[in-house]
PDB file of C-alpha atoms and ligand atoms in Angstrom:
ATOM      1  CA  MET U1490     -83.084  57.845   3.802  1.00 80.00           C
ATOM      2  CA  PRO U1491     -85.323  56.306   1.078  1.00 90.00           C
ATOM      3  CA  GLU U1492     -87.962  59.076   1.164  1.00 90.00           C
ATOM      4  CA  MET U1493     -87.665  62.825   1.763  1.00 90.00           C
ATOM      5  CA  PRO U1494     -90.137  65.674   1.143  1.00 92.00           C
ATOM      6  CA  ALA U1495     -89.399  67.180  -2.277  1.00 93.00           C
ATOM      7  CA  LEU U1496     -88.895  70.682  -0.890  1.00 92.00           C
ATOM      8  CA  LEU U1497     -86.285  69.465   1.588  1.00 92.00           C
ATOM      9  CA  ALA U1498     -84.575  67.357  -1.078  1.00 91.00           C
ATOM     10  CA  ASN U1499     -84.455  70.372  -3.422  1.00 90.00           C
ATOM     11  CA  THR U1500     -82.653  72.339  -0.711  1.00 90.00           C
ATOM     12  CA  LEU U1501     -80.280  69.655   0.578  1.00 89.00           C
ATOM     13  CA  VAL U1502     -79.185  67.843  -2.576  1.00 87.00           C
ATOM     14  CA  PRO U1503     -77.425  70.836  -4.182  1.00 88.00           C
ATOM     15  CA  TRP U1504     -75.485  71.340  -0.937  1.00 90.00           C
ATOM     16  CA  PHE U1505     -74.303  67.791  -0.416  1.00 91.00           C
ATOM     17  CA  ALA U1506     -74.350  66.064  -3.801  1.00 93.00           C
ATOM     18  CA  LYS U1507     -71.564  65.700  -6.331  1.00 95.00           C
ATOM     19  CA  PRO U1508     -72.758  66.673  -9.817  1.00 96.00           C
ATOM     20  CA  THR U1509     -71.826  64.166 -12.526  1.00 97.00           C
ATOM     21  CA  ARG U1510     -72.725  63.301 -16.084  1.00 98.00           C
ATOM     22  CA  VAL U1511     -73.451  59.843 -17.474  1.00 98.00           C
ATOM     23  CA  THR U1512     -70.778  59.064 -20.040  1.00 98.00           C
ATOM     24  CA  THR U1513     -71.272  55.368 -20.821  1.00 97.00           C
ATOM     25  CA  ILE U1514     -74.076  52.850 -20.486  1.00 98.00           C
ATOM     26  CA  GLU U1515     -73.522  49.169 -21.199  1.00 98.00           C
ATOM     27  CA  SER U1516     -76.439  46.748 -21.410  1.00 97.00           C
ATOM     28  CA  LEU U1517     -74.693  43.653 -20.111  1.00 98.00           C
ATOM     29  CA  ALA U1518     -77.960  41.692 -20.174  1.00 97.00           C
ATOM     30  CA  PRO U1519     -81.616  42.716 -20.599  1.00 95.00           C
ATOM     31  CA  ARG U1520     -81.912  43.458 -16.854  1.00 97.00           C
ATOM     32  CA  LEU U1521     -78.312  44.364 -16.072  1.00 98.00           C
ATOM     33  CA  ARG U1522     -76.724  47.748 -16.834  1.00 98.00           C
ATOM     34  CA  ARG U1523     -73.293  49.147 -16.099  1.00 98.00           C
ATOM     35  CA  VAL U1524     -73.263  52.947 -15.972  1.00 98.00           C
ATOM     36  CA  ARG U1525     -70.293  55.292 -15.789  1.00 98.00           C
ATOM     37  CA  PHE U1526     -70.660  58.710 -14.126  1.00 98.00           C
ATOM     38  CA  VAL U1527     -67.973  61.394 -14.443  1.00 98.00           C
ATOM     39  CA  GLY U1528     -67.666  64.661 -12.539  1.00 97.00           C
ATOM     40  CA  ASP U1529     -64.934  66.920 -11.193  1.00 97.00           C
ATOM     41  CA  ALA U1530     -66.552  66.730  -7.755  1.00 96.00           C
ATOM     42  CA  LEU U1531     -65.560  63.050  -7.556  1.00 97.00           C
ATOM     43  CA  LYS U1532     -61.889  63.912  -7.962  1.00 96.00           C
ATOM     44  CA  GLY U1533     -60.100  63.293  -4.691  1.00 93.00           C
ATOM     45  CA  ALA U1534     -63.198  61.753  -3.064  1.00 93.00           C
ATOM     46  CA  HIS U1535     -62.495  59.233  -0.316  1.00 92.00           C
ATOM     47  CA  PHE U1536     -63.542  55.792  -1.535  1.00 93.00           C
ATOM     48  CA  GLU U1537     -63.133  52.342   0.020  1.00 92.00           C
ATOM     49  CA  PRO U1538     -64.266  49.195  -1.824  1.00 94.00           C
ATOM     50  CA  GLY U1539     -67.709  48.384  -0.405  1.00 95.00           C
ATOM     51  CA  HIS U1540     -68.681  52.016   0.042  1.00 96.00           C
ATOM     52  CA  GLU U1541     -72.126  53.017  -1.187  1.00 97.00           C
ATOM     53  CA  VAL U1542     -73.575  56.042  -2.970  1.00 97.00           C
ATOM     54  CA  GLU U1543     -77.105  57.432  -3.061  1.00 97.00           C
ATOM     55  CA  PHE U1544     -79.085  58.684  -6.057  1.00 97.00           C
ATOM     56  CA  ARG U1545     -82.243  60.752  -6.133  1.00 96.00           C
ATOM     57  CA  VAL U1546     -84.430  58.463  -8.229  1.00 96.00           C
ATOM     58  CA  GLY U1547     -87.650  60.473  -7.989  1.00 95.00           C
ATOM     59  CA  PRO U1548     -88.897  63.772  -6.552  1.00 94.00           C
ATOM     60  CA  THR U1549     -89.015  62.269  -3.048  1.00 94.00           C
ATOM     61  CA  ALA U1550     -87.177  58.942  -3.490  1.00 95.00           C
ATOM     62  CA  PHE U1551     -83.520  58.102  -2.829  1.00 97.00           C
ATOM     63  CA  ARG U1552     -81.847  54.710  -3.338  1.00 98.00           C
ATOM     64  CA  HIS U1553     -78.440  53.260  -2.491  1.00 98.00           C
ATOM     65  CA  TYR U1554     -76.052  51.634  -4.960  1.00 98.00           C
ATOM     66  CA  THR U1555     -72.447  50.398  -4.833  1.00 98.00           C
ATOM     67  CA  PRO U1556     -69.672  51.704  -7.078  1.00 97.00           C
ATOM     68  CA  THR U1557     -67.547  48.955  -8.602  1.00 97.00           C
ATOM     69  CA  HIS U1558     -64.780  51.508  -8.325  1.00 94.00           C
ATOM     70  CA  VAL U1559     -64.162  55.225  -8.114  1.00 95.00           C
ATOM     71  CA  ASP U1560     -61.264  56.682 -10.060  1.00 96.00           C
ATOM     72  CA  VAL U1561     -60.519  59.666  -7.859  1.00 95.00           C
ATOM     73  CA  ALA U1562     -57.895  60.945 -10.314  1.00 96.00           C
ATOM     74  CA  THR U1563     -60.301  61.310 -13.254  1.00 97.00           C
ATOM     75  CA  GLY U1564     -63.520  61.690 -11.242  1.00 97.00           C
ATOM     76  CA  ALA U1565     -65.179  58.563 -12.667  1.00 97.00           C
ATOM     77  CA  LEU U1566     -67.490  56.153 -10.888  1.00 98.00           C
ATOM     78  CA  GLU U1567     -69.200  52.991 -12.157  1.00 98.00           C
ATOM     79  CA  VAL U1568     -72.299  51.199 -10.887  1.00 98.00           C
ATOM     80  CA  VAL U1569     -73.846  47.893 -11.962  1.00 98.00           C
ATOM     81  CA  PHE U1570     -77.640  48.216 -11.756  1.00 98.00           C
ATOM     82  CA  PHE U1571     -79.920  45.197 -11.501  1.00 98.00           C
ATOM     83  CA  LEU U1572     -83.227  46.214 -13.104  1.00 98.00           C
ATOM     84  CA  HIS U1573     -85.672  44.215 -10.980  1.00 97.00           C
ATOM     85  CA  GLY U1574     -88.560  46.262 -12.413  1.00 96.00           C
ATOM     86  CA  GLN U1575     -90.616  46.936  -9.294  1.00 95.00           C
ATOM     87  CA  GLY U1576     -89.529  50.307  -7.954  1.00 96.00           C
ATOM     88  CA  PRO U1577     -88.516  53.870  -8.825  1.00 97.00           C
ATOM     89  CA  GLY U1578     -84.803  53.076  -8.465  1.00 98.00           C
ATOM     90  CA  SER U1579     -84.975  50.329 -11.043  1.00 98.00           C
ATOM     91  CA  ALA U1580     -87.074  52.504 -13.394  1.00 98.00           C
ATOM     92  CA  TRP U1581     -84.674  55.437 -12.970  1.00 98.00           C
ATOM     93  CA  ALA U1582     -81.633  53.294 -13.778  1.00 98.00           C
ATOM     94  CA  GLU U1583     -83.394  51.832 -16.806  1.00 98.00           C
ATOM     95  CA  ALA U1584     -84.258  55.311 -18.124  1.00 98.00           C
ATOM     96  CA  LEU U1585     -80.733  56.758 -17.765  1.00 98.00           C
ATOM     97  CA  GLN U1586     -79.235  58.012 -21.021  1.00 98.00           C
ATOM     98  CA  PRO U1587     -75.689  59.079 -21.907  1.00 98.00           C
ATOM     99  CA  GLY U1588     -75.294  62.781 -21.160  1.00 98.00           C
ATOM    100  CA  ALA U1589     -77.783  62.798 -18.282  1.00 97.00           C
ATOM    101  CA  LEU U1590     -76.845  65.014 -15.342  1.00 97.00           C
ATOM    102  CA  VAL U1591     -76.904  63.029 -12.106  1.00 97.00           C
ATOM    103  CA  ASP U1592     -76.257  64.155  -8.539  1.00 95.00           C
ATOM    104  CA  ILE U1593     -74.418  61.618  -6.389  1.00 96.00           C
ATOM    105  CA  LEU U1594     -74.483  61.573  -2.589  1.00 95.00           C
ATOM    106  CA  GLY U1595     -71.472  59.869  -1.005  1.00 93.00           C
ATOM    107  CA  PRO U1596     -69.483  57.658  -1.340  1.00 93.00           C
ATOM    108  CA  GLY U1597     -69.395  56.395   2.217  1.00 92.00           C
ATOM    109  CA  GLY U1598     -70.309  53.490   4.463  1.00 92.00           C
ATOM    110  CA  ARG U1599     -68.927  50.893   6.801  1.00 89.00           C
ATOM    111  CA  PHE U1600     -69.164  47.649   4.824  1.00 91.00           C
ATOM    112  CA  VAL U1601     -65.582  47.194   3.703  1.00 87.00           C
ATOM    113  CA  LEU U1602     -63.018  44.533   2.963  1.00 93.00           C
ATOM    114  CA  ASN U1603     -61.145  42.706   5.718  1.00 93.00           C
ATOM    115  CA  ARG U1604     -57.671  43.234   4.328  1.00 90.00           C
ATOM    116  CA  GLU U1605     -56.175  40.884   6.939  1.00 91.00           C
ATOM    117  CA  ALA U1606     -58.181  37.857   5.755  1.00 94.00           C
ATOM    118  CA  GLN U1607     -56.514  35.096   3.724  1.00 92.00           C
ATOM    119  CA  HIS U1608     -59.765  33.646   2.359  1.00 95.00           C
ATOM    120  CA  HIS U1609     -62.733  35.779   1.261  1.00 97.00           C
ATOM    121  CA  VAL U1610     -66.156  34.147   0.820  1.00 97.00           C
ATOM    122  CA  LEU U1611     -68.688  36.261  -1.117  1.00 98.00           C
ATOM    123  CA  LEU U1612     -72.392  35.367  -1.041  1.00 98.00           C
ATOM    124  CA  GLY U1613     -75.203  37.477  -2.467  1.00 98.00           C
ATOM    125  CA  ASP U1614     -77.633  38.092  -5.305  1.00 98.00           C
ATOM    126  CA  GLU U1615     -77.813  40.225  -8.460  1.00 98.00           C
ATOM    127  CA  THR U1616     -77.694  43.478  -6.475  1.00 98.00           C
ATOM    128  CA  CYS U1617     -74.255  42.509  -5.118  1.00 98.00           C
ATOM    129  CA  LEU U1618     -72.439  42.095  -8.421  1.00 98.00           C
ATOM    130  CA  GLY U1619     -70.990  45.606  -8.194  1.00 98.00           C
ATOM    131  CA  LEU U1620     -70.063  45.159  -4.538  1.00 98.00           C
ATOM    132  CA  PHE U1621     -68.200  41.943  -5.254  1.00 98.00           C
ATOM    133  CA  VAL U1622     -66.370  43.549  -8.187  1.00 98.00           C
ATOM    134  CA  ALA U1623     -65.320  46.381  -5.867  1.00 97.00           C
ATOM    135  CA  LEU U1624     -64.049  43.987  -3.187  1.00 96.00           C
ATOM    136  CA  LEU U1625     -62.182  41.812  -5.682  1.00 96.00           C
ATOM    137  CA  ARG U1626     -60.527  44.759  -7.401  1.00 95.00           C
ATOM    138  CA  ALA U1627     -58.926  45.632  -4.070  1.00 94.00           C
ATOM    139  CA  LEU U1628     -57.396  42.175  -3.612  1.00 94.00           C
ATOM    140  CA  PRO U1629     -54.179  40.883  -5.181  1.00 89.00           C
ATOM    141  CA  PRO U1630     -54.686  38.383  -8.063  1.00 86.00           C
ATOM    142  CA  SER U1631     -53.296  35.656  -5.800  1.00 88.00           C
ATOM    143  CA  ALA U1632     -56.054  36.167  -3.195  1.00 90.00           C
ATOM    144  CA  ASN U1633     -58.086  33.128  -2.186  1.00 94.00           C
ATOM    145  CA  VAL U1634     -61.685  34.002  -3.099  1.00 96.00           C
ATOM    146  CA  SER U1635     -64.751  31.792  -3.325  1.00 96.00           C
ATOM    147  CA  GLY U1636     -68.487  32.271  -3.239  1.00 97.00           C
ATOM    148  CA  ALA U1637     -71.728  32.276  -5.163  1.00 98.00           C
ATOM    149  CA  VAL U1638     -74.287  34.673  -6.604  1.00 98.00           C
ATOM    150  CA  GLU U1639     -77.952  33.681  -6.603  1.00 98.00           C
ATOM    151  CA  VAL U1640     -79.640  34.574  -9.903  1.00 97.00           C
ATOM    152  CA  SER U1641     -82.813  33.877 -11.834  1.00 95.00           C
ATOM    153  CA  PRO U1642     -82.631  30.848 -14.136  1.00 95.00           C
ATOM    154  CA  GLY U1643     -81.063  31.942 -17.423  1.00 95.00           C
ATOM    155  CA  ALA U1644     -78.791  34.511 -15.785  1.00 97.00           C
ATOM    156  CA  GLU U1645     -76.036  32.069 -14.870  1.00 97.00           C
ATOM    157  CA  ASP U1646     -73.540  34.058 -16.960  1.00 97.00           C
ATOM    158  CA  TRP U1647     -74.027  37.298 -14.987  1.00 98.00           C
ATOM    159  CA  PRO U1648     -71.050  36.952 -12.611  1.00 98.00           C
ATOM    160  CA  GLY U1649     -68.844  36.336 -15.666  1.00 97.00           C
ATOM    161  CA  LEU U1650     -70.329  39.357 -17.464  1.00 98.00           C
ATOM    162  CA  VAL U1651     -68.888  41.631 -14.776  1.00 98.00           C
ATOM    163  CA  GLY U1652     -65.645  39.653 -14.498  1.00 96.00           C
ATOM    164  CA  LEU U1653     -66.379  37.777 -11.287  1.00 96.00           C
ATOM    165  CA  PRO U1654     -64.912  34.288 -10.842  1.00 94.00           C
ATOM    166  CA  LEU U1655     -67.878  33.243  -8.699  1.00 96.00           C
ATOM    167  CA  THR U1656     -70.394  30.437  -9.165  1.00 96.00           C
ATOM    168  CA  ALA U1657     -73.903  31.444 -10.258  1.00 98.00           C
ATOM    169  CA  VAL U1658     -76.587  29.460  -8.467  1.00 97.00           C
ATOM    170  CA  PRO U1659     -80.053  29.680 -10.051  1.00 96.00           C
ATOM    171  CA  ARG U1660     -83.216  29.937  -7.945  1.00 94.00           C
ATOM    172  CA  THR U1661     -85.436  27.011  -8.619  1.00 86.00           C
ATOM    173  CA  GLY U1662     -89.213  26.831  -8.468  1.00 78.00           C
ATOM    174  CA  PRO U1663     -91.004  28.143  -5.418  1.00 80.00           C
ATOM    175  CA  THR U1664     -88.095  27.672  -2.977  1.00 81.00           C
ATOM    176  CA  PRO U1665     -87.479  30.704  -0.744  1.00 90.00           C
ATOM    177  CA  ARG U1666     -84.837  33.234  -1.751  1.00 94.00           C
ATOM    178  CA  GLY U1667     -81.427  32.282  -0.451  1.00 96.00           C
ATOM    179  CA  MET U1668     -82.010  28.517  -0.671  1.00 96.00           C
ATOM    180  CA  ALA U1669     -79.717  28.176  -3.693  1.00 97.00           C
ATOM    181  CA  LEU U1670     -76.964  29.939  -1.733  1.00 97.00           C
ATOM    182  CA  LEU U1671     -77.599  27.762   1.306  1.00 96.00           C
ATOM    183  CA  THR U1672     -77.351  24.626  -0.845  1.00 95.00           C
ATOM    184  CA  TRP U1673     -74.083  25.917  -2.311  1.00 96.00           C
ATOM    185  CA  LEU U1674     -72.777  26.571   1.192  1.00 94.00           C
ATOM    186  CA  GLU U1675     -73.772  23.103   2.382  1.00 92.00           C
ATOM    187  CA  SER U1676     -71.963  21.454  -0.511  1.00 93.00           C
ATOM    188  CA  SER U1677     -68.899  23.697  -0.203  1.00 92.00           C
ATOM    189  CA  GLY U1678     -67.617  22.033   2.950  1.00 89.00           C
ATOM    190  CA  LEU U1679     -66.659  25.503   4.138  1.00 92.00           C
ATOM    191  CA  GLU U1680     -65.810  25.785   7.836  1.00 90.00           C
ATOM    192  CA  GLY U1681     -64.953  28.890   9.819  1.00 85.00           C
ATOM    193  CA  SER U1682     -61.271  29.297  10.531  1.00 81.00           C
ATOM    194  CA  THR U1683     -58.836  32.012  11.403  1.00 79.00           C
ATOM    195  CA  GLY U1684     -58.225  34.069   8.314  1.00 90.00           C
ATOM    196  CA  THR U1685     -61.548  33.385   6.554  1.00 94.00           C
ATOM    197  CA  THR U1686     -64.042  36.250   6.230  1.00 96.00           C
ATOM    198  CA  ALA U1687     -67.529  35.814   4.780  1.00 97.00           C
ATOM    199  CA  TYR U1688     -69.373  38.742   3.176  1.00 98.00           C
ATOM    200  CA  LEU U1689     -73.162  38.390   2.998  1.00 98.00           C
ATOM    201  CA  SER U1690     -75.207  40.909   1.064  1.00 98.00           C
ATOM    202  CA  GLY U1691     -78.328  41.373  -1.060  1.00 98.00           C
ATOM    203  CA  HIS U1692     -81.722  40.044   0.058  1.00 98.00           C
ATOM    204  CA  ALA U1693     -82.247  40.573   3.811  1.00 98.00           C
ATOM    205  CA  GLY U1694     -84.022  37.269   4.489  1.00 97.00           C
ATOM    206  CA  SER U1695     -81.298  35.294   2.716  1.00 97.00           C
ATOM    207  CA  ILE U1696     -78.636  37.007   4.809  1.00 98.00           C
ATOM    208  CA  VAL U1697     -80.383  36.002   8.051  1.00 97.00           C
ATOM    209  CA  MET U1698     -80.502  32.366   6.895  1.00 97.00           C
ATOM    210  CA  LEU U1699     -76.892  32.265   5.679  1.00 97.00           C
ATOM    211  CA  ARG U1700     -75.545  34.025   8.751  1.00 97.00           C
ATOM    212  CA  LYS U1701     -77.275  31.482  10.991  1.00 97.00           C
ATOM    213  CA  GLU U1702     -75.772  28.642   8.963  1.00 96.00           C
ATOM    214  CA  LEU U1703     -72.260  30.115   9.181  1.00 96.00           C
ATOM    215  CA  LEU U1704     -72.412  30.913  12.903  1.00 96.00           C
ATOM    216  CA  GLU U1705     -74.361  27.928  14.207  1.00 95.00           C
ATOM    217  CA  ARG U1706     -73.309  25.080  11.941  1.00 93.00           C
ATOM    218  CA  ARG U1707     -70.090  26.074  10.217  1.00 94.00           C
ATOM    219  CA  GLY U1708     -68.096  27.348  13.173  1.00 94.00           C
ATOM    220  CA  PHE U1709     -67.672  30.942  11.999  1.00 95.00           C
ATOM    221  CA  ALA U1710     -66.960  33.583  14.630  1.00 95.00           C
ATOM    222  CA  LYS U1711     -69.191  36.679  14.514  1.00 95.00           C
ATOM    223  CA  ARG U1712     -66.221  38.889  13.703  1.00 94.00           C
ATOM    224  CA  ASP U1713     -65.585  36.846  10.544  1.00 96.00           C
ATOM    225  CA  VAL U1714     -69.048  37.384   9.054  1.00 97.00           C
ATOM    226  CA  ARG U1715     -69.738  40.809   7.544  1.00 97.00           C
ATOM    227  CA  SER U1716     -73.273  41.433   6.358  1.00 97.00           C
ATOM    228  CA  LYS U1717     -75.180  44.238   4.706  1.00 97.00           C
ATOM    229  CA  ALA U1718     -78.795  43.920   3.564  1.00 98.00           C
ATOM    230  CA  TYR U1719     -79.450  45.621   0.227  1.00 98.00           C
ATOM    231  CA  TRP U1720     -83.207  45.076  -0.025  1.00 98.00           C
ATOM    232  CA  ALA U1721     -86.054  43.388   1.823  1.00 97.00           C
ATOM    233  CA  ASP U1722     -89.340  41.848   0.706  1.00 96.00           C
ATOM    234  CA  GLY U1723     -92.070  44.481   0.390  1.00 95.00           C
ATOM    235  CA  LYS U1724     -89.841  47.295   1.653  1.00 96.00           C
ATOM    236  CA  ARG U1725     -89.104  50.467  -0.330  1.00 95.00           C
ATOM    237  CA  GLY U1726     -85.397  51.280  -0.156  1.00 93.00           C
ATOM    238  CA  LEU U1727     -82.989  50.406   2.657  1.00 94.00           C
TER     239      LEU U1727
HETATM  240  C1  LIG Y2004     -75.934  50.035   0.526  1.00 52.04           C
HETATM  241  C2  LIG Y2004     -76.693  49.486  -0.660  1.00 52.04           C
HETATM  242  C3  LIG Y2004     -76.029  49.290  -1.862  1.00 52.04           C
HETATM  243  C4  LIG Y2004     -76.719  48.762  -2.970  1.00 52.04           C
HETATM  244  N1  LIG Y2004     -76.053  48.575  -4.159  1.00 52.04           N
HETATM  245  C5  LIG Y2004     -76.726  48.123  -5.250  1.00 52.04           C
HETATM  246  C6  LIG Y2004     -76.067  47.997  -6.522  1.00 52.04           C
HETATM  247  O1  LIG Y2004     -74.887  48.325  -6.680  1.00 52.04           O
HETATM  248  N2  LIG Y2004     -76.791  47.532  -7.573  1.00 52.04           N
HETATM  249  C7  LIG Y2004     -78.122  47.196  -7.457  1.00 52.04           C
HETATM  250  O2  LIG Y2004     -78.736  46.783  -8.455  1.00 52.04           O
HETATM  251  N3  LIG Y2004     -78.765  47.317  -6.273  1.00 52.04           N
HETATM  252  C8  LIG Y2004     -78.105  47.780  -5.180  1.00 52.04           C
HETATM  253  N4  LIG Y2004     -78.748  47.925  -3.987  1.00 52.04           N
HETATM  254  C9  LIG Y2004     -80.134  47.480  -3.900  1.00 52.04           C
HETATM  255  C10 LIG Y2004     -81.141  48.528  -4.328  1.00 52.04           C
HETATM  256  O3  LIG Y2004     -80.904  49.745  -3.658  1.00 52.04           O
HETATM  257  C11 LIG Y2004     -82.530  47.963  -3.957  1.00 52.04           C
HETATM  258  O4  LIG Y2004     -82.841  46.879  -4.797  1.00 52.04           O
HETATM  259  C12 LIG Y2004     -83.618  49.013  -4.000  1.00 52.04           C
HETATM  260  O5  LIG Y2004     -84.741  48.495  -3.336  1.00 52.04           O
HETATM  261  C13 LIG Y2004     -84.002  49.413  -5.404  1.00 52.04           C
HETATM  262  O6  LIG Y2004     -84.950  50.446  -5.310  1.00 52.04           O
HETATM  263  P1  LIG Y2004     -86.297  50.462  -6.147  1.00 52.04           P
HETATM  264  O7  LIG Y2004     -86.825  51.842  -6.033  1.00 52.04           O
HETATM  265  O8  LIG Y2004     -86.061  49.892  -7.502  1.00 52.04           O
HETATM  266  O9  LIG Y2004     -87.260  49.459  -5.383  1.00 52.04           O
HETATM  267  P2  LIG Y2004     -88.007  49.764  -3.984  1.00 52.04           P
HETATM  268  O10 LIG Y2004     -88.962  50.891  -4.131  1.00 52.04           O
HETATM  269  O11 LIG Y2004     -86.972  49.891  -2.922  1.00 52.04           O
HETATM  270  O12 LIG Y2004     -88.800  48.414  -3.752  1.00 52.04           O
HETATM  271  C14 LIG Y2004     -90.005  48.131  -4.472  1.00 52.04           C
HETATM  272  C15 LIG Y2004     -90.302  46.651  -4.376  1.00 52.04           C
HETATM  273  O13 LIG Y2004     -89.294  45.945  -5.077  1.00 52.04           O
HETATM  274  C16 LIG Y2004     -88.725  44.944  -4.244  1.00 52.04           C
HETATM  275  N5  LIG Y2004     -87.294  44.811  -4.585  1.00 52.04           N
HETATM  276  C17 LIG Y2004     -86.285  45.675  -4.294  1.00 52.04           C
HETATM  277  N6  LIG Y2004     -85.118  45.209  -4.769  1.00 52.04           N
HETATM  278  C18 LIG Y2004     -85.396  44.021  -5.363  1.00 52.04           C
HETATM  279  C19 LIG Y2004     -84.602  43.047  -6.025  1.00 52.04           C
HETATM  280  N7  LIG Y2004     -83.281  43.197  -6.182  1.00 52.04           N
HETATM  281  N8  LIG Y2004     -85.217  41.941  -6.520  1.00 52.04           N
HETATM  282  C20 LIG Y2004     -86.558  41.766  -6.380  1.00 52.04           C
HETATM  283  N9  LIG Y2004     -87.368  42.662  -5.753  1.00 52.04           N
HETATM  284  C21 LIG Y2004     -86.788  43.766  -5.256  1.00 52.04           C
HETATM  285  C22 LIG Y2004     -88.959  45.424  -2.817  1.00 52.04           C
HETATM  286  O14 LIG Y2004     -89.012  44.337  -1.911  1.00 52.04           O
HETATM  287  C23 LIG Y2004     -90.293  46.134  -2.936  1.00 52.04           C
HETATM  288  O15 LIG Y2004     -91.347  45.202  -2.799  1.00 52.04           O
HETATM  289  C24 LIG Y2004     -78.092  48.444  -2.865  1.00 52.04           C
HETATM  290  C25 LIG Y2004     -78.756  48.671  -1.642  1.00 52.04           C
HETATM  291  C26 LIG Y2004     -78.068  49.169  -0.553  1.00 52.04           C
HETATM  292  C27 LIG Y2004     -78.806  49.385   0.740  1.00 52.04           C
END
């Protein structure tokens, strides 16, 4: 729920949230931050790679983010924040300081890894870096993984900054979002087959376009395409 009356939030959050403290903040790039939250309440939490958490980013505003991992033994959780600069979530993440007390709702969710797949194809944008780290951490080093992350020109090193062996594809000029990913897909020669699962995330419009390409032109079965929109043009929170 992206918005909630402040009075209701003040009542509900203390009941449901896990209190944590920010212990580490890394500025990976000017608009990319990795933040570590630690709290006893996270110890023993149920976490699956791909699960999301929710932060209260303003008196009435809540936003979703994806832990790269949760260490349920030590109660530590890490999130990679893309600071897109146009909303309260981005501003909140940018203002976080070590020592800050932060309530975390979750983790939970249904977007998870297909552990039966032999080939994992990851496609998304800057908001998905943490998600893709989480999915990859759960796979053996021998896993067959491919994919691309659409970024602004100049941010081609971002997948590498978070340890992802994925291709960065820069957006060019006035082309619609997702076109760089579509071009990558077209040149990849990728075809749907038993054992291949595609994960589409990030910008909602890009997901629609990529999903259509996979299902209608690349022979993917619906069950082999998992998608989760993380943000949409002009929309506040998803
Ligand atoms: C389940 C889930 C998990 C997510 N995990 C992560 C994560 O781990 N890391 C992360 O960085 N983000 C993540 N996101 C995306 C993040 O929640 C959204 O980008 C969210 O809109 C940010 O809130 P905001 O208050 O900054 O902007 P909002 O108030 O939601 O939006 C304000 C304006 O900014 C635009 N906008 C929102 N996001 C972007 C963007 N990325 N680029 C350009 N314009 C944008 C909107 O279209 C709107 O016009 C996740 C989203 C979901 C649903």
